[in-house]
Amino acid sequence: MPNRSLTRSLLRSRFGRRLLLLFLVCSLLPMTALAILSFGTVTRQLREGSQGRLEHTGRALAAAVAERLHFLDGDMAQVSDVSPCPAIPDDREGPTCDGLNYALSSLSFIPDAGARSVIFGTPVKAPALRPGQQQDLDAGRSLVVASVTDSQPLFYMLRKISTTRGVHGLLVGQIYDEYLWGTPEQNPLIPTMQLHIVDRSSQVLHRSIKGDVSIPEKVARRLGSDSAGTFEWDVADESYLAAYSPIATPEEIINPAWTLVLSEGRAAAVAPMAQFRRTFPWVALASLGAALLLTLGLLRRHLAPLHALQEGTQRLANQQFDEPVEISSSDEFADLAESFNKMADRIARQFKSLAAAAEADQAVLSSVDTPRIVATVLDRMRDVCACDLVTVTLLDSSTGGQATTYLSDPLDPEVPRAYVAQFRRDDANRLLRKPQGFTLRNEAPPPYLAPLASSMDQGVRILPLIYQGELLGAIALAAFRSTQPDVDDLRQADRVAGQVVLALANARMVDQIRSLAYFDSLTGLPNRVSFKRKLTEELERSALQQRKLAVCFLDLDHFSRINDTLGHRLGDRLVQEVAHRLRACCRKHAPAADVARLGGDEFTVIVPDLPDDDMISQLAARLLESFNTPFALDGHEVFISASIGIAVFPTDGMDLESLLKNADLAMYQAKRRGRNTVELFATSMGISANKRLTLENELRRAIDLEQFALWYQPVVDLKTGQVASAEALVRWEHPTDGLILPAEFIPLCEETGLINVLGEWILRAACCQNRSWEEAGLASIPIAINLSGQQLRGGGTVELVRQVLEAAKLDPRHLILELTESTLMEGVGDAKTVLPALSALGIGLAIDDFGTGYSSLSYLKHFPVNTLKIDKSFIRDVTTNPNDAAITAAIVAMGHALDLRVVAEGVETEAQMQLLRRLGCDLIQGHIVSRPMTANDFARYLRQKGASPRPTSRPRATLA
């Protein structure tokens, strides 16, 4: 690069400009500091020299003035002839006329007595004397005084003399200024010096500066001292350097206390520095220019290598690694350039390795397919680690001790070759012990590395693939392009291996998620998602081809009993076996059918291309037949049946949701018809289901809106004919449908779980109503209410009953809880703890609908029940059917044998009542006594009939 171009480039550089500025500042600062120091020093020395010169000259002038006064005093002392001098100078004789006119302009004699005589010159009036001066004159001393007239100072010398004639008087002479202060030839003054004489009152008696001159107060105080000194002052807007010295007169002359002040202008004193000020800027500019030229030369010499390094750095940033930095100087810059080139070469290799690793990472991590991951590793790892052979070994978890090794085929790199080999336990342990990798050299390769046997001399680098302690396989690198693999390359290879582990784990996870998303983990059948996708596809195809399609909805009957008795493990085994049989049956009789498990014990079958409805009915029948053979589960033979509902496209539904809903409705219809059967969907099922759904929604609102009411039916003692107790029966006062009986909504409450809320309301309402009757003065009788199985199994029943009795302030003996046989036996475990606790509260317990269920004597013996209620199905034909009569008699006898009260329900005729009285039945309930009544009607009824006295023969009963 030419020097001028290089200079412009350097000046455009911020570092070059800073360095140039630094050089200039470093040159300018010392020079400026030296100039300022020199200027100040020389100026101070000139000022001090001037003041010293003034002081010396002032002392000399003061001594000269004192000498002249002394000389004049000596001449005046010789005057004895006071005769006037002639006007013509040539006629003058004597010392008086010729000896004093050199110093005096006039001389007068004032005798002590007599008239004044003028010796020569104009008459002079004697100046006024201060006190004490007259005594000094009388003592023979001379007096020098100054008198200022019209701003013009006049100087006089006075001396006492005696004439030749013996006349005594005062000799007064006016002194010439030139004699007193000297002529320019007599004074050693340079032209720039100015002379001032100041008296003790700071009055200027003589000055050589034109204009008014006033002595500053500060200067005046210094002038009052006897010692000489220097000061500075301003006169007529000009600054002066000054030196002062007192005029010391001889002893015979009274000291006039005058001070001689000699001044010189400051500008004149430091005039020699003017040339310095004029020449210094040019010298400074010349020095600065020389420094600039020298700096630019140094910058070109030292910044050119730096500029080359900067360009090399920019090329490095732009990934241009092929052009090195060239510096010809044999100094540290050349060493730096060499180090920079080595670093650039290393960065180039690392960048290439990183780029390959990044591409490998992106390709590996973006893939969830194991073959693609393997192909990416085989393709990119060669650039990452600068090697020619790469293998990927993956363990086969399904086969145990086998592994598959993939090797890139030089003839077809896109399709790797695969080798299946034995994977020994020792090989696995070695990989697990060294998760950071290791090198094999000069040893027999393990079976999974057989393709790399020829590279063992140079060394094979093994990178284990381990995920959360599980060995997935290994990556092997061989045929390195350099004798010693680069450490950074190996580190990048390790990092890529870590990414491969994550990718393989993700691929496995994706496979598992895909399996979980579309297949049932227990049976392996398609799950709900897969089933809906398949059904949607088949519906679209069937609609295009105008073919029928059937959906079978299959649910196992009483499957919960299997889980409750044999446990969930065997329940899962049963589900697996059911799936196997369904799949086998469909494979045999309908190969195109697809079996799926929706969850729990629900299965579906899609039958496409249905020729007619008979075909699906036959398949459903064969599916049910497959359940005839018992299932063997760990030594248990389990018999189970299923209910199947069928919906057919397009007659029973045009879309997926309609078909599923209708097939489900048909399945529930099959269960209601006794289970283990097949039902085809009918339109009436949908209507019934809609009505049921409407009823359920209204039922939930009815509880919140308190649309329920309790009716009461009396229970009468057969012996006395009086009311022994009453049963509370719930009614739904529907706002539009009127009064709805319990048979229509109680089963729905039990299915939806609303029975607990409704049962609690009935309990509170019945207890509060009974307590209000007692407070109204009516006879106190027990009120019986029904307790459902869900309430018995739900827990908290005992505490609820206690709280309700306490809130209502009702005697526990005035409450009876009725349970059916089926409720008692299905919740036998809960009954063993709940019923004794309820009995301990003092309430009565009754078995409702006795004879229709288990009719077991064991629970009557162990449970603390007080009453048996014979179901009305036996009472209806008790007078005409000998069997019903015999059963009724047996129940009465059994109850009495167990010391229980027996109640007959549904008594409607006089003949039935008479027969029951003969059989010994204790109580009856039915229409012959009274139909159910509202609370107000039952209160009137109770006032009319009264209540029977409480029995004492059967202590277990609470009704009497």
Coordinates of N, CA, C and O in Angstrom, one line a residue, residues 888-940:
T888 N -95.5 -66.2 53.7 CA -95.9 -65.1 54.7 C -95.9 -65.7 56.1 O -95.3 -65.1 57.0
A889 N -96.5 -66.8 56.3 CA -96.5 -67.4 57.6 C -95.1 -67.8 58.1 O -94.8 -67.6 59.3
A890 N -94.3 -68.3 57.2 CA -92.9 -68.6 57.6 C -92.1 -67.3 58.0 O -91.3 -67.4 59.0
I891 N -92.3 -66.3 57.3 CA -91.6 -65.0 57.6 C -92.0 -64.5 59.0 O -91.2 -64.1 59.8
V892 N -93.4 -64.6 59.2 CA -93.9 -64.1 60.5 C -93.3 -65.0 61.6 O -92.8 -64.5 62.7
A893 N -93.3 -66.3 61.4 CA -92.8 -67.2 62.5 C -91.3 -66.9 62.7 O -90.8 -66.9 63.8
M894 N -90.5 -66.8 61.6 CA -89.1 -66.6 61.7 C -88.8 -65.3 62.4 O -87.9 -65.2 63.3
G895 N -89.6 -64.2 62.1 CA -89.4 -62.9 62.8 C -89.6 -63.0 64.2 O -88.8 -62.4 65.0
H896 N -90.7 -63.7 64.6 CA -91.0 -63.8 66.0 C -90.0 -64.6 66.7 O -89.6 -64.3 67.9
A897 N -89.5 -65.7 66.0 CA -88.4 -66.5 66.6 C -87.2 -65.7 66.9 O -86.5 -66.0 67.9
L898 N -86.9 -64.6 66.1 CA -85.7 -63.8 66.3 C -86.1 -62.5 67.1 O -85.3 -61.6 67.1
D899 N -87.3 -62.5 67.6 CA -87.7 -61.4 68.5 C -87.8 -60.1 67.7 O -87.4 -59.1 68.1
L900 N -88.3 -60.2 66.4 CA -88.4 -59.1 65.6 C -89.9 -58.8 65.3 O -90.7 -59.7 65.3
R901 N -90.2 -57.5 65.2 CA -91.5 -57.1 64.8 C -91.7 -57.3 63.3 O -90.8 -57.1 62.5
V902 N -92.9 -57.7 62.8 CA -93.2 -58.1 61.4 C -94.2 -57.1 60.9 O -95.3 -57.0 61.5
V903 N -94.0 -56.5 59.8 CA -94.9 -55.6 59.1 C -95.2 -56.1 57.8 O -94.3 -56.5 57.0
A904 N -96.5 -56.1 57.4 CA -97.0 -56.6 56.1 C -97.3 -55.3 55.3 O -98.0 -54.5 55.7
E905 N -96.6 -55.2 54.1 CA -96.8 -54.1 53.2 C -97.9 -54.4 52.1 O -98.0 -55.6 51.7
G906 N -98.5 -53.4 51.6 CA -99.5 -53.5 50.5 C -100.8 -54.2 50.9 O -101.4 -54.9 50.0
V907 N -101.2 -54.1 52.1 CA -102.5 -54.7 52.5 C -103.6 -53.8 52.0 O -103.7 -52.6 52.3
E908 N -104.5 -54.4 51.2 CA -105.6 -53.6 50.5 C -107.0 -54.1 50.8 O -108.0 -53.4 50.6
T909 N -107.1 -55.4 51.3 CA -108.5 -55.9 51.5 C -108.6 -56.3 52.9 O -107.7 -56.6 53.7
E910 N -109.9 -56.4 53.3 CA -110.2 -56.9 54.7 C -109.8 -58.4 54.8 O -109.3 -58.8 55.9
A911 N -109.9 -59.2 53.8 CA -109.6 -60.6 53.9 C -108.1 -60.7 54.1 O -107.6 -61.6 54.9
Q912 N -107.3 -59.9 53.5 CA -105.8 -60.0 53.7 C -105.5 -59.6 55.1 O -104.7 -60.2 55.8
M913 N -106.2 -58.6 55.7 CA -105.9 -58.1 57.0 C -106.3 -59.2 58.0 O -105.6 -59.5 59.0
Q914 N -107.4 -59.9 57.8 CA -107.9 -60.9 58.7 C -106.9 -62.1 58.7 O -106.6 -62.7 59.8
L915 N -106.4 -62.5 57.5 CA -105.5 -63.6 57.4 C -104.2 -63.3 58.1 O -103.6 -64.1 58.8
L916 N -103.7 -62.0 58.0 CA -102.5 -61.6 58.6 C -102.6 -61.6 60.1 O -101.7 -61.9 60.9
R917 N -103.8 -61.2 60.6 CA -104.1 -61.2 62.0 C -104.0 -62.7 62.6 O -103.5 -62.9 63.7
R918 N -104.6 -63.6 61.8 CA -104.5 -65.0 62.2 C -103.1 -65.6 62.2 O -102.8 -66.4 63.0
L919 N -102.3 -65.1 61.2 CA -100.9 -65.6 61.2 C -100.0 -64.9 62.2 O -98.9 -65.4 62.4
G920 N -100.5 -64.0 62.9 CA -99.8 -63.4 64.0 C -98.9 -62.2 63.6 O -98.0 -61.8 64.3
C921 N -99.2 -61.6 62.4 CA -98.5 -60.4 62.0 C -98.7 -59.3 62.9 O -99.9 -59.1 63.4
D922 N -97.7 -58.5 63.2 CA -97.8 -57.4 64.2 C -98.4 -56.2 63.6 O -99.3 -55.6 64.3
L923 N -98.0 -55.7 62.5 CA -98.3 -54.4 61.9 C -98.7 -54.6 60.4 O -98.1 -55.5 59.8
I924 N -99.5 -53.7 60.0 CA -99.8 -53.7 58.5 C -99.7 -52.3 58.0 O -99.8 -51.3 58.7
Q925 N -99.5 -52.2 56.7 CA -99.4 -50.9 56.0 C -99.9 -51.1 54.6 O -99.6 -52.1 53.9
G926 N -100.8 -50.2 54.2 CA -101.4 -50.4 52.9 C -102.6 -49.5 52.7 O -103.0 -48.7 53.6
H927 N -103.3 -49.6 51.6 CA -104.5 -48.8 51.3 C -105.7 -49.0 52.2 O -106.5 -48.2 52.4
I928 N -105.8 -50.3 52.7 CA -106.9 -50.5 53.6 C -106.8 -49.7 54.9 O -107.8 -49.4 55.5
V929 N -105.6 -49.3 55.2 CA -105.4 -48.4 56.4 C -105.5 -47.0 55.9 O -106.3 -46.2 56.4
S930 N -104.7 -46.6 55.0 CA -104.8 -45.2 54.4 C -103.8 -45.2 53.3 O -102.7 -45.8 53.3
R931 N -104.1 -44.3 52.3 CA -103.1 -44.0 51.2 C -102.1 -43.0 51.8 O -102.4 -42.4 52.8
P932 N -101.0 -42.8 51.1 CA -100.1 -41.8 51.6 C -100.7 -40.4 51.6 O -101.5 -40.1 50.7
M933 N -100.4 -39.6 52.6 CA -101.0 -38.3 52.7 C -99.9 -37.2 52.9 O -98.8 -37.5 53.2
T934 N -100.4 -36.0 52.6 CA -99.5 -34.9 52.9 C -99.3 -34.7 54.4 O -100.0 -35.3 55.2
A935 N -98.4 -33.8 54.7 CA -98.1 -33.6 56.2 C -99.3 -33.1 56.9 O -99.6 -33.5 58.0
N936 N -100.0 -32.2 56.3 CA -101.2 -31.6 57.0 C -102.3 -32.6 57.2 O -102.9 -32.7 58.2
D937 N -102.5 -33.4 56.1 CA -103.6 -34.5 56.2 C -103.2 -35.5 57.2 O -104.1 -36.0 58.0
F938 N -101.9 -35.9 57.3 CA -101.5 -36.9 58.2 C -101.6 -36.4 59.6 O -101.9 -37.1 60.6
A939 N -101.4 -35.1 59.9 CA -101.6 -34.5 61.2 C -103.0 -34.6 61.7 O -103.3 -35.0 62.8
R940 N -104.0 -34.3 60.7 CA -105.4 -34.5 61.1 C -105.8 -35.9 61.3 O -106.5 -36.3 62.3

